[in-house]
């Protein structure tokens, strides 16, 4: 079974803290994604990576950065957490840049609360 | 920007009835995917339909695709209370594989 594992299920951080959300996949996928999910807004893409050290901004990259040093690991970084970043964060992996006809596999999500 | 937009936003039906959800998208695609999300969990892939397909079945799921109207529909037949979830359509960018989701339809199936 494909596994996408997010490091935390629930996280509470203080305003101004640097926050790391980790995601690991075991299927050798080239594509990995970070989404943010808020009520009424659906899933919004924050960043996308199609290879090690390669990344593309999604629709809402402001306030976030990412790191992909190894193929299996994709980290989302909140440089200085703010209360408006309180949300559910979902990591996914699937396919590669040139073969988009594949499904994405999701982690269980991290519910982040910034106080 | 959202590539797919689902309609309706919320749907409530009785067990045994059929549920139909629609998805519209803006640009050309090579496939469209449907996902399900149980409350507070990650998404699970349900079905993928390629741009050269018009209809696809998987168990009680039936997906149609009309590329001329840039729309797709997901039909769940003989619904069960366990089908209660949110359903999302998603389309990959044709040149990068970036996967863009719609806002989803929340389905409630009453026992």
Short mmCIF file of C-alpha atoms in Angstrom, two decimals:
data_model
loop_
_atom_site.label_atom_id
_atom_site.label_comp_id
_atom_site.label_asym_id
_atom_site.label_seq_id
_atom_site.Cartn_x
_atom_site.Cartn_y
_atom_site.Cartn_z
CA UNK A 1 0.00 0.00 0.00
CA UNK A 2 1.14 3.49 -0.82
CA UNK A 3 1.80 5.51 2.24
CA UNK A 4 2.00 9.23 2.62
CA UNK A 5 2.80 10.11 6.19
CA UNK A 6 2.54 13.53 7.75
CA UNK A 7 4.60 14.07 10.87
CA UNK A 8 1.81 15.40 13.08
CA UNK A 9 -1.96 14.98 13.21
CA UNK A 10 -2.51 18.03 15.43
CA UNK A 11 -0.17 20.92 16.11
CA UNK A 12 -0.47 24.08 18.21
CA UNK A 13 2.08 26.83 17.68
CA UNK A 14 2.51 30.41 18.82
CA UNK A 15 2.40 33.46 16.58
CA UNK A 16 5.85 34.23 15.18
CA UNK A 17 7.21 30.70 15.55
CA UNK A 18 8.89 28.94 12.65
CA UNK A 19 6.87 25.82 11.91
CA UNK A 20 7.92 22.73 9.99
CA UNK A 21 5.39 20.29 8.55
CA UNK A 22 6.97 17.11 7.27
CA UNK A 23 5.66 14.69 4.70
CA UNK A 24 7.18 11.40 3.61
CA UNK A 25 6.04 9.08 0.80
CA UNK A 26 7.21 5.56 0.06
CA UNK A 27 6.21 5.15 -3.60
CA UNK A 28 9.11 6.88 -5.34
CA UNK A 29 6.78 9.53 -6.76
CA UNK A 30 8.38 12.54 -8.33
CA UNK A 31 5.41 14.84 -7.71
CA UNK A 32 4.57 16.01 -4.22
CA UNK A 33 2.08 18.66 -3.16
CA UNK A 34 1.12 20.76 -0.16
CA UNK A 35 -2.46 21.97 0.12
CA UNK A 36 -4.32 24.03 2.62
CA UNK A 37 -7.99 23.32 3.31
CA UNK A 38 -10.38 25.82 4.85
CA UNK A 39 -14.19 25.63 5.17
CA UNK A 40 -15.91 26.90 2.04
CA UNK A 41 -12.63 27.30 0.14
CA UNK A 42 -11.83 23.73 -0.76
CA UNK A 43 -8.22 22.65 -1.28
CA UNK A 44 -5.82 25.36 -2.30
CA UNK A 45 -2.38 24.50 -3.61
CA UNK A 46 0.45 26.11 -1.66
CA UNK A 47 3.49 24.56 -3.35
CA UNK A 48 4.23 21.75 -5.72
CA UNK A 49 7.49 19.88 -6.28
CA UNK A 50 8.18 17.76 -9.36
CA UNK A 51 11.70 16.64 -8.44
CA UNK A 52 14.36 16.95 -5.77
CA UNK A 53 15.18 20.60 -5.17
CA UNK A 54 12.53 21.63 -7.74
CA UNK A 55 9.43 23.53 -6.74
CA UNK A 56 6.64 25.63 -8.15
CA UNK A 57 4.41 28.10 -6.40
CA UNK A 58 0.77 27.22 -6.15
CA UNK A 59 -2.11 29.63 -5.66
CA UNK A 60 -1.28 30.78 -2.13
CA UNK A 61 2.49 30.60 -1.49
CA UNK A 62 2.77 33.79 0.56
CA UNK A 63 4.05 33.13 4.07
CA UNK A 64 5.24 29.63 3.18
CA UNK A 65 8.35 28.01 1.82
CA UNK A 66 9.19 24.39 1.01
CA UNK A 67 12.15 22.08 0.97
CA UNK A 68 12.72 18.91 -1.06
CA UNK A 69 16.22 17.61 -0.37
CA UNK A 70 15.30 13.96 -0.85
CA UNK A 71 12.78 12.45 -3.21
CA UNK A 72 10.66 10.92 -0.48
CA UNK A 73 10.41 13.97 1.76
CA UNK A 74 8.65 17.29 1.17
CA UNK A 75 8.61 19.85 3.97
CA UNK A 76 6.37 22.87 4.33
CA UNK A 77 7.79 25.75 6.34
CA UNK A 78 5.86 28.59 7.91
CA UNK A 79 8.57 31.19 8.32
CA UNK A 80 6.71 33.19 10.99
CA UNK A 81 3.39 31.61 11.90
CA UNK A 82 0.35 33.85 12.00
CA UNK A 83 -3.19 33.21 13.21
CA UNK A 84 -4.50 33.32 9.63
CA UNK A 85 -2.43 30.23 8.91
CA UNK A 86 -4.58 28.19 11.26
CA UNK A 87 -5.88 25.50 8.94
CA UNK A 88 -5.81 21.86 7.85
CA UNK A 89 -2.69 21.08 5.81
CA UNK A 90 -2.69 18.16 3.42
CA UNK A 91 0.31 16.60 1.74
CA UNK A 92 -0.03 14.43 -1.37
CA UNK A 93 2.21 12.60 -3.80
CA UNK A 94 1.59 11.06 -7.18
CA UNK A 95 2.92 10.67 -10.66
CA UNK A 96 5.66 12.63 -12.33
CA UNK A 97 5.90 15.76 -14.38
CA UNK A 98 5.45 14.09 -17.73
CA UNK A 99 2.91 11.42 -16.82
CA UNK A 100 -0.04 13.24 -15.24
CA UNK A 101 -2.48 10.37 -15.77
CA UNK A 102 -2.05 9.07 -12.28
CA UNK A 103 -3.84 9.45 -9.01
CA UNK A 104 -2.58 11.34 -5.99
CA UNK A 105 -2.23 9.77 -2.57
CA UNK A 106 -2.88 11.89 0.49
CA UNK A 107 -1.59 11.93 4.01
CA UNK A 108 -3.97 12.06 6.95
CA UNK A 109 -3.64 15.83 7.30
CA UNK A 110 -2.19 18.12 9.96
CA UNK A 111 -4.56 20.41 11.76
CA UNK A 112 -2.46 23.42 12.72
CA UNK A 113 -3.65 25.99 15.23
CA UNK A 114 -1.66 29.20 15.64
CA UNK A 115 -2.39 31.04 18.87
CA UNK B 1 -7.27 29.87 -9.08
CA UNK B 2 -9.66 26.95 -8.89
CA UNK B 3 -9.67 24.82 -12.01
CA UNK B 4 -12.70 22.76 -11.05
CA UNK B 5 -15.89 23.97 -9.51
CA UNK B 6 -18.36 21.52 -8.02
CA UNK B 7 -22.11 21.88 -7.95
CA UNK B 8 -24.04 21.69 -5.70
CA UNK B 9 -21.96 22.75 -2.70
CA UNK B 10 -24.10 20.59 -0.43
CA UNK B 11 -26.48 17.70 -1.05
CA UNK B 12 -28.70 15.82 1.38
CA UNK B 13 -30.52 12.65 0.35
CA UNK B 14 -32.08 9.54 1.85
CA UNK B 15 -30.34 6.19 1.88
CA UNK B 16 -31.08 4.28 -1.32
CA UNK B 17 -31.42 7.39 -3.48
CA UNK B 18 -28.92 8.37 -6.15
CA UNK B 19 -26.58 11.32 -5.70
CA UNK B 20 -25.29 13.39 -8.60
CA UNK B 21 -22.47 15.91 -8.33
CA UNK B 22 -21.17 18.09 -11.13
CA UNK B 23 -17.78 19.59 -11.85
CA UNK B 24 -16.91 22.31 -14.33
CA UNK B 25 -13.37 23.25 -15.34
CA UNK B 26 -11.78 26.01 -17.35
CA UNK B 27 -8.85 24.82 -19.44
CA UNK B 28 -8.16 21.76 -21.57
CA UNK B 29 -7.36 18.61 -19.65
CA UNK B 30 -5.94 15.16 -20.30
CA UNK B 31 -7.83 13.63 -17.40
CA UNK B 32 -10.19 14.47 -14.58
CA UNK B 33 -10.15 12.78 -11.19
CA UNK B 34 -12.69 12.41 -8.39
CA UNK B 35 -11.74 12.12 -4.73
CA UNK B 36 -13.61 11.51 -1.51
CA UNK B 37 -12.84 12.95 1.91
CA UNK B 38 -14.33 11.72 5.15
CA UNK B 39 -14.61 14.39 7.82
CA UNK B 40 -11.23 15.55 9.10
CA UNK B 41 -9.24 13.04 7.04
CA UNK B 42 -7.10 13.02 3.91
CA UNK B 43 -8.55 12.52 0.45
CA UNK B 44 -8.93 9.15 -1.22
CA UNK B 45 -8.87 8.70 -4.99
CA UNK B 46 -12.10 7.29 -6.42
CA UNK B 47 -11.87 7.29 -10.18
CA UNK B 48 -9.93 8.84 -13.08
CA UNK B 49 -11.46 9.50 -16.49
CA UNK B 50 -9.25 10.37 -19.45
CA UNK B 51 -10.10 13.11 -21.91
CA UNK B 52 -10.86 10.59 -24.65
CA UNK B 53 -13.36 8.72 -22.46
CA UNK B 54 -16.99 9.72 -22.08
CA UNK B 55 -18.08 7.45 -19.27
CA UNK B 56 -16.50 5.24 -16.66
CA UNK B 57 -17.89 2.94 -13.97
CA UNK B 58 -16.50 1.65 -10.70
CA UNK B 59 -18.91 -0.28 -8.50
CA UNK B 60 -21.74 2.11 -7.60
CA UNK B 61 -19.89 5.06 -9.11
CA UNK B 62 -20.47 6.36 -12.59
CA UNK B 63 -18.47 9.27 -13.99
CA UNK B 64 -19.17 11.10 -17.23
CA UNK B 65 -17.01 13.62 -19.03
CA UNK B 66 -18.10 16.16 -21.63
CA UNK B 67 -15.02 17.95 -22.91
CA UNK B 68 -17.07 20.19 -25.21
CA UNK B 69 -18.85 21.61 -22.15
CA UNK B 70 -15.81 21.28 -19.90
CA UNK B 71 -17.84 19.40 -17.33
CA UNK B 72 -17.98 16.09 -15.51
CA UNK B 73 -20.50 14.42 -13.27
CA UNK B 74 -20.20 11.82 -10.52
CA UNK B 75 -23.21 9.62 -9.87
CA UNK B 76 -23.41 7.46 -6.77
CA UNK B 77 -26.21 4.93 -7.10
CA UNK B 78 -28.15 3.35 -4.23
CA UNK B 79 -26.43 5.58 -1.70
CA UNK B 80 -25.59 4.42 1.81
CA UNK B 81 -25.07 6.33 5.04
CA UNK B 82 -21.37 5.44 4.73
CA UNK B 83 -21.20 7.52 1.52
CA UNK B 84 -21.56 10.65 3.65
CA UNK B 85 -18.41 12.63 2.83
CA UNK B 86 -17.10 15.49 0.72
CA UNK B 87 -16.38 14.83 -2.94
CA UNK B 88 -13.86 16.75 -5.01
CA UNK B 89 -12.94 16.84 -8.66
CA UNK B 90 -9.36 17.55 -9.66
CA UNK B 91 -7.52 18.22 -12.88
CA UNK B 92 -3.76 17.98 -13.52
CA UNK B 93 -1.93 20.66 -15.44
CA UNK B 94 -1.11 19.17 -18.82
CA UNK B 95 2.54 20.19 -18.72
CA UNK B 96 3.56 19.86 -15.08
CA UNK B 97 1.28 17.39 -13.35
CA UNK B 98 0.25 20.07 -10.85
CA UNK B 99 -3.09 18.92 -9.45
CA UNK B 100 -5.80 21.53 -8.90
CA UNK B 101 -8.96 20.80 -6.89
CA UNK B 102 -12.41 22.29 -6.87
CA UNK B 103 -14.24 23.41 -3.74
CA UNK B 104 -16.07 20.14 -3.28
CA UNK B 105 -19.61 18.89 -2.71
CA UNK B 106 -20.61 17.84 0.78
CA UNK B 107 -22.94 14.85 0.62
CA UNK B 108 -25.09 13.75 3.53
CA UNK B 109 -26.91 10.45 3.24
CA UNK B 110 -29.58 10.03 5.88
CA UNK B 111 -30.32 6.51 7.10
#
